[in-house]
PDB file of C-alpha atoms in Angstrom:
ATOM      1  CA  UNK A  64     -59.069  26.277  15.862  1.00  0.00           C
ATOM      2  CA  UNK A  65     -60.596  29.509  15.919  1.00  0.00           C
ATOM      3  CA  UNK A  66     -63.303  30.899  18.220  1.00  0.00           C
ATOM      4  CA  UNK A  67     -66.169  30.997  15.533  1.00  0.00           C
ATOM      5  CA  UNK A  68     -65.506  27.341  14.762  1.00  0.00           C
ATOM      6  CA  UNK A  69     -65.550  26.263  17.829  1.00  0.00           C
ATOM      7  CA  UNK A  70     -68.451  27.485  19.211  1.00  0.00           C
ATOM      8  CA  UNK A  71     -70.737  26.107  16.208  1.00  0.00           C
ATOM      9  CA  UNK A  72     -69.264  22.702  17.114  1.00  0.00           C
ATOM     10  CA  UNK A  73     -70.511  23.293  20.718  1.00  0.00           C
ATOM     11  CA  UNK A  74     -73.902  24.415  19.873  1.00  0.00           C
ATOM     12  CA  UNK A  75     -74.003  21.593  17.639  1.00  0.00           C
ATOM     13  CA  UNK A  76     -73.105  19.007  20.087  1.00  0.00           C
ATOM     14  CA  UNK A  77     -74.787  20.458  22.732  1.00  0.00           C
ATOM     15  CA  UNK A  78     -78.266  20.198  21.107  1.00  0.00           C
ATOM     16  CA  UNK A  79     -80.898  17.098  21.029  1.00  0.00           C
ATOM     17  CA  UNK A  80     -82.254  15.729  17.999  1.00  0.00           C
ATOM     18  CA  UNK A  81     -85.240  16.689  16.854  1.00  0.00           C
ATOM     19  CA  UNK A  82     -86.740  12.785  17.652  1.00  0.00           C
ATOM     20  CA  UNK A  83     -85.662  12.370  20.803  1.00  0.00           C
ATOM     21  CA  UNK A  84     -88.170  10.824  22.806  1.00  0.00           C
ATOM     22  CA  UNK A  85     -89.793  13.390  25.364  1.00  0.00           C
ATOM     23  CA  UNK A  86     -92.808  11.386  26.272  1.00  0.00           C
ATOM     24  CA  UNK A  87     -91.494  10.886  30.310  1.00  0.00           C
ATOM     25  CA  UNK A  88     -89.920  14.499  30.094  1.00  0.00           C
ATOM     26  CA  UNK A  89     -91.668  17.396  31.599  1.00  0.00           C
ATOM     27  CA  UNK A  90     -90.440  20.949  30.632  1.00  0.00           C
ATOM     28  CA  UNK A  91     -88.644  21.744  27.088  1.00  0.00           C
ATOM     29  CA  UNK A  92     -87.658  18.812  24.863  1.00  0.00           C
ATOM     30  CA  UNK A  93     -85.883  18.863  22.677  1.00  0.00           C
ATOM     31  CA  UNK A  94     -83.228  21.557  24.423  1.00  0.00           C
ATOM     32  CA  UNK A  95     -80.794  23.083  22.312  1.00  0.00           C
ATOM     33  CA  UNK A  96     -78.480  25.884  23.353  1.00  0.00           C
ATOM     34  CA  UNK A  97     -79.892  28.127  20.834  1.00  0.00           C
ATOM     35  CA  UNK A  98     -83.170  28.481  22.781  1.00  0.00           C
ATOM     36  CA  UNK A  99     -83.610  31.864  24.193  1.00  0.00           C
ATOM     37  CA  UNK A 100     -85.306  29.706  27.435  1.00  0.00           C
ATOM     38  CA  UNK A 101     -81.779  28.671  28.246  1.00  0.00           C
ATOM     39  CA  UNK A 102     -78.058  29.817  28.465  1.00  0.00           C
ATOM     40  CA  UNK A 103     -75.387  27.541  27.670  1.00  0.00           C
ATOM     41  CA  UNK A 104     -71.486  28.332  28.747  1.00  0.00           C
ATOM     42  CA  UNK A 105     -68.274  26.334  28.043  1.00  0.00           C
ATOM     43  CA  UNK A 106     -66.456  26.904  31.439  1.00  0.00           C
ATOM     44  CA  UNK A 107     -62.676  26.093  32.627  1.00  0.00           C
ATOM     45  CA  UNK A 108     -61.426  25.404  35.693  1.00  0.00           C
ATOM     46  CA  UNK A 109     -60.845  28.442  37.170  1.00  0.00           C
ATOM     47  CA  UNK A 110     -63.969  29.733  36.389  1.00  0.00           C
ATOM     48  CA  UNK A 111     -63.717  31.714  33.232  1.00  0.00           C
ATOM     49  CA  UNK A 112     -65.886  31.700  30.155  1.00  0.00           C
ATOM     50  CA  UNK A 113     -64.902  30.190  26.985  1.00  0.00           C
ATOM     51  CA  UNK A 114     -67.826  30.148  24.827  1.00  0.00           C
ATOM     52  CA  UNK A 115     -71.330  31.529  25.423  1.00  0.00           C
ATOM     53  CA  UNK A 116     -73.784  32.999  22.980  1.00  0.00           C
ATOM     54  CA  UNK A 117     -73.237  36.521  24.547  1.00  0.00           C
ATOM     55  CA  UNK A 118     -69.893  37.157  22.712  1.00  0.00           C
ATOM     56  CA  UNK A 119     -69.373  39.860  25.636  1.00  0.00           C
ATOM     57  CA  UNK A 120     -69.447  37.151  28.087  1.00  0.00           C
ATOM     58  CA  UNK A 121     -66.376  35.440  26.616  1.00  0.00           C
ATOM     59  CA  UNK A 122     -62.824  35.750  28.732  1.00  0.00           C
ATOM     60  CA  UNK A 123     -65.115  36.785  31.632  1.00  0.00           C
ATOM     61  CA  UNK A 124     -65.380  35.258  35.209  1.00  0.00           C
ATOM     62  CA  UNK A 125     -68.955  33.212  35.320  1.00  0.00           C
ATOM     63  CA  UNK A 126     -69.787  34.684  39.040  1.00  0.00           C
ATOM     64  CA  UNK A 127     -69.720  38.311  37.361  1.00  0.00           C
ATOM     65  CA  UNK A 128     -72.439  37.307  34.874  1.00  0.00           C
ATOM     66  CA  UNK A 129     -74.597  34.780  37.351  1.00  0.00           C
ATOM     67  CA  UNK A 130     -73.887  35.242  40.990  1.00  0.00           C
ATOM     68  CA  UNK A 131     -76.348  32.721  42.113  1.00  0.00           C
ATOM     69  CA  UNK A 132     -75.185  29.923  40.252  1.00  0.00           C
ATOM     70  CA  UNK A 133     -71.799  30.368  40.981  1.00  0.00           C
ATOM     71  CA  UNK A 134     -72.589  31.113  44.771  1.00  0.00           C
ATOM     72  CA  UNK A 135     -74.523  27.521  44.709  1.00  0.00           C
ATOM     73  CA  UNK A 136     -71.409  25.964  43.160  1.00  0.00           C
ATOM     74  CA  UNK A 137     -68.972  27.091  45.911  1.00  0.00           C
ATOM     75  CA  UNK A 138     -71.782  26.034  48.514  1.00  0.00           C
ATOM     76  CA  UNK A 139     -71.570  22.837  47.039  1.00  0.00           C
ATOM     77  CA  UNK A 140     -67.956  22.702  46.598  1.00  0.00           C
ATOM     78  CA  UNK A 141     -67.822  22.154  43.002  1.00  0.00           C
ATOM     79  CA  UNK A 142     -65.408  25.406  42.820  1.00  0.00           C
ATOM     80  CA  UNK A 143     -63.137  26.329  45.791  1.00  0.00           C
ATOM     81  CA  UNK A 144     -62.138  29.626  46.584  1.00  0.00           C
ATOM     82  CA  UNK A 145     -58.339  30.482  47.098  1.00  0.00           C
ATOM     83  CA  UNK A 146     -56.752  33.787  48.111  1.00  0.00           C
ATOM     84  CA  UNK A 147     -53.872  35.007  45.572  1.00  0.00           C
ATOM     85  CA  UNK A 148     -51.265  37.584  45.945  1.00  0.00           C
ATOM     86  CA  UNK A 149     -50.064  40.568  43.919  1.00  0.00           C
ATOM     87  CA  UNK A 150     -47.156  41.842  44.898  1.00  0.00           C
ATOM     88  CA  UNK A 151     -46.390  44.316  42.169  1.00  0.00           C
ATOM     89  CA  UNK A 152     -49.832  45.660  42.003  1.00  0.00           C
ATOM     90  CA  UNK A 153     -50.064  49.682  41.973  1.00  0.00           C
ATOM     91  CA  UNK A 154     -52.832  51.028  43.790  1.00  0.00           C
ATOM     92  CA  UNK A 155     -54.405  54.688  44.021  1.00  0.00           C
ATOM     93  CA  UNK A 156     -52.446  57.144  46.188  1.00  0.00           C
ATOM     94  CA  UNK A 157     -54.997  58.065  48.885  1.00  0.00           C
ATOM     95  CA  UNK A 158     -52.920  59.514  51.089  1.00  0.00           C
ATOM     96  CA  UNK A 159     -52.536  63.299  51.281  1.00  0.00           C
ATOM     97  CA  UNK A 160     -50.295  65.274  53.685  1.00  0.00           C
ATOM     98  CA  UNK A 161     -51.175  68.799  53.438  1.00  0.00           C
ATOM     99  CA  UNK A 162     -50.272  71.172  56.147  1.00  0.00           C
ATOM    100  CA  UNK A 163     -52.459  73.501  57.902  1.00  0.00           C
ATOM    101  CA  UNK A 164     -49.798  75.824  59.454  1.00  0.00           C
ATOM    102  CA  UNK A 165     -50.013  79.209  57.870  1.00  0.00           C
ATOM    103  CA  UNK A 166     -47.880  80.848  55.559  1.00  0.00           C
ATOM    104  CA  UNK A 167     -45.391  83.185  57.038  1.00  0.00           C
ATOM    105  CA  UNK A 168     -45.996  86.098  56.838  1.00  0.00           C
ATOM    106  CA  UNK A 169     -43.653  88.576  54.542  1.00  0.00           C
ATOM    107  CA  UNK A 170     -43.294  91.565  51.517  1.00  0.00           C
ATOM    108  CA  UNK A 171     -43.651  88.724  48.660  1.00  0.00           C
ATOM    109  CA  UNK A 172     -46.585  87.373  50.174  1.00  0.00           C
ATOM    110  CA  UNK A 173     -48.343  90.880  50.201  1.00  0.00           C
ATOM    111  CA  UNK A 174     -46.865  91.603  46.752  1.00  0.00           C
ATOM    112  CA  UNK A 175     -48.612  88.193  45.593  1.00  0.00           C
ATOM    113  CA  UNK A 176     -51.887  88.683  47.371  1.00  0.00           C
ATOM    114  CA  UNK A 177     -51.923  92.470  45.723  1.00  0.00           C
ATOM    115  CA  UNK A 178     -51.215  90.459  42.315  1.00  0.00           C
ATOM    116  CA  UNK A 179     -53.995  88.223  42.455  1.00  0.00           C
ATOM    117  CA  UNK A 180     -56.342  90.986  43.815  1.00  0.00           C
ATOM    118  CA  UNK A 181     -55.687  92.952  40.559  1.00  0.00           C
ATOM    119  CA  UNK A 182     -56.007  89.943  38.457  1.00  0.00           C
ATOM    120  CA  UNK A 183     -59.336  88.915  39.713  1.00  0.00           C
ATOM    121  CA  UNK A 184     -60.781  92.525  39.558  1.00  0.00           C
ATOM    122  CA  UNK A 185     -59.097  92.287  35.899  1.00  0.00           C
ATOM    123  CA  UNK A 186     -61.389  89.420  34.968  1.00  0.00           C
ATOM    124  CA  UNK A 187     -64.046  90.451  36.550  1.00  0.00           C
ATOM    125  CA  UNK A 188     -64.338  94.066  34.770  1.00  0.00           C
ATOM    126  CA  UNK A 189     -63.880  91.668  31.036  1.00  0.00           C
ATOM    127  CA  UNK A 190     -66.897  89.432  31.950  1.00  0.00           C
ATOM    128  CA  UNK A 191     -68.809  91.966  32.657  1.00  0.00           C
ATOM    129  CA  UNK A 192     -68.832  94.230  29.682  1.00  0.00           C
ATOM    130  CA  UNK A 193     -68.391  90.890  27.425  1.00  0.00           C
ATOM    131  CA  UNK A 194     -65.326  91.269  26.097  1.00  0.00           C
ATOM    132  CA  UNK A 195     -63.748  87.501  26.357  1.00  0.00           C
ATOM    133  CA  UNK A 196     -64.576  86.211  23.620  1.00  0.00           C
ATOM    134  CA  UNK A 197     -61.755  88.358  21.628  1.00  0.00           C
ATOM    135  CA  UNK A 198     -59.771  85.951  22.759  1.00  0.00           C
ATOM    136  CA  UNK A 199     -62.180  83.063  22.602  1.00  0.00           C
ATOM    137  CA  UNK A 200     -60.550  80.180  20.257  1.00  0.00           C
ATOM    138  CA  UNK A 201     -61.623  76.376  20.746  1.00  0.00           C
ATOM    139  CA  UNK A 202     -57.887  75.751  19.506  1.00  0.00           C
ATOM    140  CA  UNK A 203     -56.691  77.304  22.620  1.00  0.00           C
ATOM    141  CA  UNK A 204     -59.315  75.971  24.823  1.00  0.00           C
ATOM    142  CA  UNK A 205     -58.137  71.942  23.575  1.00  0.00           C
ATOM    143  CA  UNK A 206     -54.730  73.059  24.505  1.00  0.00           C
ATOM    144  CA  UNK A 207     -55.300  74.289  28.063  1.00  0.00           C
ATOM    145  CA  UNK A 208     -57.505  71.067  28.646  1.00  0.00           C
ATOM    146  CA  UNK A 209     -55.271  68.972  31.062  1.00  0.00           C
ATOM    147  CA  UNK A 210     -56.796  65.589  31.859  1.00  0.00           C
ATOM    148  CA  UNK A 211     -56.785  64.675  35.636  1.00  0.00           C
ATOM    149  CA  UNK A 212     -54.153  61.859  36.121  1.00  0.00           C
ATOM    150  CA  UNK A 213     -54.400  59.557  39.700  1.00  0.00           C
ATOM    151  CA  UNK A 214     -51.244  59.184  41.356  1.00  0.00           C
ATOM    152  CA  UNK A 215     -50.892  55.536  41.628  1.00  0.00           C
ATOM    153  CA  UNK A 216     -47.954  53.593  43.836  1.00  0.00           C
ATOM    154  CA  UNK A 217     -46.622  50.176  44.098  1.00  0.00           C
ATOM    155  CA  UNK A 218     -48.575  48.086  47.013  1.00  0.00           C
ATOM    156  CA  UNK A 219     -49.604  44.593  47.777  1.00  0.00           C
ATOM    157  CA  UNK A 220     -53.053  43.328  46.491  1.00  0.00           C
ATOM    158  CA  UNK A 221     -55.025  39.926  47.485  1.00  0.00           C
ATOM    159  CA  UNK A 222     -58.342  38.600  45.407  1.00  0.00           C
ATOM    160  CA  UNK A 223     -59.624  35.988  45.355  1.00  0.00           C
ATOM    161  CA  UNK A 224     -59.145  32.510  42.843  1.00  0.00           C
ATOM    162  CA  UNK A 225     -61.314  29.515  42.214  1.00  0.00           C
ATOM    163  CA  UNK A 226     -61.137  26.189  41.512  1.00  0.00           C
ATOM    164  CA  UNK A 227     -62.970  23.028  40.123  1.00  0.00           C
ATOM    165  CA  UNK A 228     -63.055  20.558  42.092  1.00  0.00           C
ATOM    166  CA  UNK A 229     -62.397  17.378  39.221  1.00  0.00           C
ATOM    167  CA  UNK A 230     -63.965  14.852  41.240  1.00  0.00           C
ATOM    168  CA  UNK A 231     -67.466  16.181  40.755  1.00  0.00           C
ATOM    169  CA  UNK A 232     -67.806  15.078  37.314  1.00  0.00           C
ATOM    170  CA  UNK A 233     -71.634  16.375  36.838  1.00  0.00           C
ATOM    171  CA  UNK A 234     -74.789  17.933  39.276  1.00  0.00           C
ATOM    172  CA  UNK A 235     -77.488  19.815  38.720  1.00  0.00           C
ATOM    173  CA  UNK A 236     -79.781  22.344  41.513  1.00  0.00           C
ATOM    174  CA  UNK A 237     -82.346  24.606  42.071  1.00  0.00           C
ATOM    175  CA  UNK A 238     -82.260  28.110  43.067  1.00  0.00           C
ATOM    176  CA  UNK A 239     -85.008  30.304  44.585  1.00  0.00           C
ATOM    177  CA  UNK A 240     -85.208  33.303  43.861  1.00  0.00           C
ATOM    178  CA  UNK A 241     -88.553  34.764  45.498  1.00  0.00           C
ATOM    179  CA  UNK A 242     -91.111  33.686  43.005  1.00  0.00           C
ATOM    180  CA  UNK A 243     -89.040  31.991  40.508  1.00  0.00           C
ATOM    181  CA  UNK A 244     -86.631  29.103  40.858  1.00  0.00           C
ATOM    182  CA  UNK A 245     -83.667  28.999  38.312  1.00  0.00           C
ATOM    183  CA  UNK A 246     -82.358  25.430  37.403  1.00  0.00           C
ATOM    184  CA  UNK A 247     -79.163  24.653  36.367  1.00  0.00           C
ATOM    185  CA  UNK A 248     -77.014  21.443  35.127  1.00  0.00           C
ATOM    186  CA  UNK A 249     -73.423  21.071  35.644  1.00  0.00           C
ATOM    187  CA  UNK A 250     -71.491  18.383  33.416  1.00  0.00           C
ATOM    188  CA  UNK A 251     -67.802  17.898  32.878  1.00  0.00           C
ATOM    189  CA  UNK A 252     -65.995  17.527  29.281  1.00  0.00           C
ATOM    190  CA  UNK A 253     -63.878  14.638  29.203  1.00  0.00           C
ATOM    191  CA  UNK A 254     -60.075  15.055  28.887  1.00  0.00           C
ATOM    192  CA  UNK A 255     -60.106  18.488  29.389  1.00  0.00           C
ATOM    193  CA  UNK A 256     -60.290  21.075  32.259  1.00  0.00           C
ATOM    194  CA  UNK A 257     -63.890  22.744  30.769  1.00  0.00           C
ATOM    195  CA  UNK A 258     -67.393  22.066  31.715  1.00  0.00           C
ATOM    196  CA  UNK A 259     -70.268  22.599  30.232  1.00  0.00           C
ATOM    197  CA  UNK A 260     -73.044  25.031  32.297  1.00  0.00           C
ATOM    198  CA  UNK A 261     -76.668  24.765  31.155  1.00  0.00           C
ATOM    199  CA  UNK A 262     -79.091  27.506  33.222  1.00  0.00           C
ATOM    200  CA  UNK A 263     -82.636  28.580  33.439  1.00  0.00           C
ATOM    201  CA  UNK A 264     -82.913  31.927  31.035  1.00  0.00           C
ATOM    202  CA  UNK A 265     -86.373  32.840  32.095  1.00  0.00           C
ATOM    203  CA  UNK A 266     -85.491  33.859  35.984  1.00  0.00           C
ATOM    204  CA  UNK A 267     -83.459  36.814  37.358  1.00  0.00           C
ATOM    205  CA  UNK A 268     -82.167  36.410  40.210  1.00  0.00           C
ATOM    206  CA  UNK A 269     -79.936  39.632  40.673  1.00  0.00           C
ATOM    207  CA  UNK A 270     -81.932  40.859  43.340  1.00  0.00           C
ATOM    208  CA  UNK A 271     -81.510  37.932  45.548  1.00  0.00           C
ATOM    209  CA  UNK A 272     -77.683  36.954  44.716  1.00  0.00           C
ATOM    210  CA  UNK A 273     -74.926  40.196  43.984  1.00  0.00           C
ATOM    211  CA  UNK A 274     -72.076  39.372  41.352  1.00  0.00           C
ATOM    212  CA  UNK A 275     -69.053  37.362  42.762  1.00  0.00           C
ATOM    213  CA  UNK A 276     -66.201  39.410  41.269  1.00  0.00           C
ATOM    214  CA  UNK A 277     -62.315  39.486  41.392  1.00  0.00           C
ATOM    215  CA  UNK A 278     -62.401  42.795  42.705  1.00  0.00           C
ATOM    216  CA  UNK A 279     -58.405  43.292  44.055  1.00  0.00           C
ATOM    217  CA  UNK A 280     -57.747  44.931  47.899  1.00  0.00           C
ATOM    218  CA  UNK A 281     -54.869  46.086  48.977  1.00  0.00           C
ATOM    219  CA  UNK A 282     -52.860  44.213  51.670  1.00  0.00           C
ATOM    220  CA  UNK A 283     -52.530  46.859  55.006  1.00  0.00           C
ATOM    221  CA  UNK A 284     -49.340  44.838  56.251  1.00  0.00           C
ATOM    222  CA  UNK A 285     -49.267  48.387  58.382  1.00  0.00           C
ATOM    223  CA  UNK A 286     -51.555  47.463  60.630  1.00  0.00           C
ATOM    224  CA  UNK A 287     -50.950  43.724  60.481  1.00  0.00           C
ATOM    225  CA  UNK A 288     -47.704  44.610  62.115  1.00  0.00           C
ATOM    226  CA  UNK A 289     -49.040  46.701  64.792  1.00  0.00           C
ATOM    227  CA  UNK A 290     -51.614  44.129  65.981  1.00  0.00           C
ATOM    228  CA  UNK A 291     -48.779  41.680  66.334  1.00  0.00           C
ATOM    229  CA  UNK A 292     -47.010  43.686  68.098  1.00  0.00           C
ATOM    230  CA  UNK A 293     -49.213  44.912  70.763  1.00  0.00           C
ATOM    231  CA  UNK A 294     -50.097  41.278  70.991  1.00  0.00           C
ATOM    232  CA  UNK A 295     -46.541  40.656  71.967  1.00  0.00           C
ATOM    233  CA  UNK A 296     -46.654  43.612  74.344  1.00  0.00           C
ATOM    234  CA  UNK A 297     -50.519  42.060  75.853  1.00  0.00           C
ATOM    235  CA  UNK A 298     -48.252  38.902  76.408  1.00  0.00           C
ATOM    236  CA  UNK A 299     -45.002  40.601  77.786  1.00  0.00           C
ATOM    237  CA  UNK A 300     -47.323  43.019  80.465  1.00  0.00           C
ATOM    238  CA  UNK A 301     -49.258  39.502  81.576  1.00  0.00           C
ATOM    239  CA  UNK A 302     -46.284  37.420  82.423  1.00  0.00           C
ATOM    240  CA  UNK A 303     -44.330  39.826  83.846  1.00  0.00           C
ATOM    241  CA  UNK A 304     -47.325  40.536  86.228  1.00  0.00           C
ATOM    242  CA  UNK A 305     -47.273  36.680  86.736  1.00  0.00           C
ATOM    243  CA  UNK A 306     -45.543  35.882  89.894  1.00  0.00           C
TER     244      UNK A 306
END
C-alpha cells in the first residue's frame, strides 16, 4: 500500500459525518483532520510519525515537532523513555595536541623564514600596482577550493528511545501554555502498534516546552573509570585507617 493511499484512507476515517449530532458538543463539530484548527498524526510505538498532513513531518520523531505533547505523554507514562547504545558511532575529533615548544633553531629555518619574507613582499608589491588579475581565472580559483573535512573517530554514543506503553489504550489532556491551553486526544488503532494523535492547531506552545530530540552524546567511559577508581582508593585509605 503506498503512502498516498494510505493517508486518504486515514483522513477519511478519521473524519465525522457531516450529521453527526453536535447539539451537547461545545467547540468544533463536525472535526475532520483536514481542518486547519487541528493536526492529526498516525503515530507508532516508538514514537515516530507515519502520516501527518505536513509531508515533512513524516519518518520524524513526534517530540521534535510538539515538545509539549510529547513531554505530557511521558509525564503520564503513555511513552517511556529508554537509554540505547551505539557502539560504532563516529564522533568529531575534538582533541588537538599541538606543541608549544619552539622550533630549533638552525640554517634551514633562516633559509625558510628569508623565503617567506621574499614571498610576502612579492605579493605585496602585485596587489599594489594591480597586477593579479593576469593570472585571475575562476577555473583555477574552483580548483584551489578545498572543502574543510572534520576528522571524525570511532566512539561510543547513548540517546535516548521511547516507548508506548500498550495498556493505555486512549487519553486525552490539557496543556497551558501562558494564555492558551492546547488540547490533545490520544487513541490507539486496534491490532497494530500505531495511534492516532489529534492536537489543538491554534496554540504554540514552543516558548513554554523545547523539542524532545534524539540528539546522540558520546559515552566518556574515561572518566567513568577514573571515578571508580578513586572510589576504590576513598574505600582502600578508610579501612586501612580503620583499626
Amino acid at each position: 500500500m503506498s503512502l498516498d493511499l494510505l493517508e486518504r484512507r486515514f483522513l477519511a476515517t478519521a473524519k465525522q459525518a457531516n450529521d453527526t449530532d453536535c447539539s451537547n458538543v461545545d467547540g468544533l463539530c463536525p472535526l475532520s483532520c483536514e481542518s486547519i484548527d487541528i493536526n492529526c498524526y498516525l503515530v507508532d510505538n516508538n514514537g515516530f510519525v507515519v502520516i501527518s498532513k505536513e509531508r515533512s513531518d513524516v519518518g520524524r520523531f513526534f517530540g521534535e515537532i510538539d515538545g509539549s505533547v510529547m513531554a505530557q505523554l511521558l509525564k503520564s507514562g503513555l511513552f517511556k523513555r529508554v537509554t540505547l547504545y551505539d557502539y560504532q558511532a563516529m564522533c568529531k575529533n575534538n582533541h588537538h595536541h599541538a606543541s608549544a615548544a619552539r622550533p630549533l633553531l638552525s640554517p634551514f629555518h633562516s633559509l625558510l623564514a628569508a623565503v617567506k619574507w621574499l614571498f610576502s613582499n612579492l605579493v605585496l608589491f602585485l596587489l599594489e600596482f594591480n597586477i593579479c588579475w593576469l593570472w585571475h581565472n575562476d577555473s583555477l580559483v574552483d580548483a584551489h577550493k578545498q572543502k574543510k573535512v572534520e576528522s571524525m573517530v570511532p566512539c561510543n554514543t547513548e540517546y535516548p528511545g521511547f516507548i508506548y506503553d500498550t495498556s493505555i489504550r486512549e487519553t486525552n489532556s490539557i496543556i497551558k501554555c501562558g494564555r492558551c491551553q492546547k488540547m490533545f486526544v490520544l487513541q490507539q488503532v486496534v491490532n497494530s502498534n500505531l495511534v492516532m494523535l489529534v492536537v489543538q492547531a491554534d496554540c504554540d506552545c514552543s516558548r513554554h516546552y523545547a523539542p524532545i530530540t534524539l540528539t546522540p552524546k558520546e559515552v566518556k567511559y574515561i572518566l567513568l573509570r577514573l571515578f571508580k577508581t578513586s572510589r576504590v582508593l576513598g574505600c582502600i585509605s578508610i579501612s586501612s585507617r580503620t583499626p
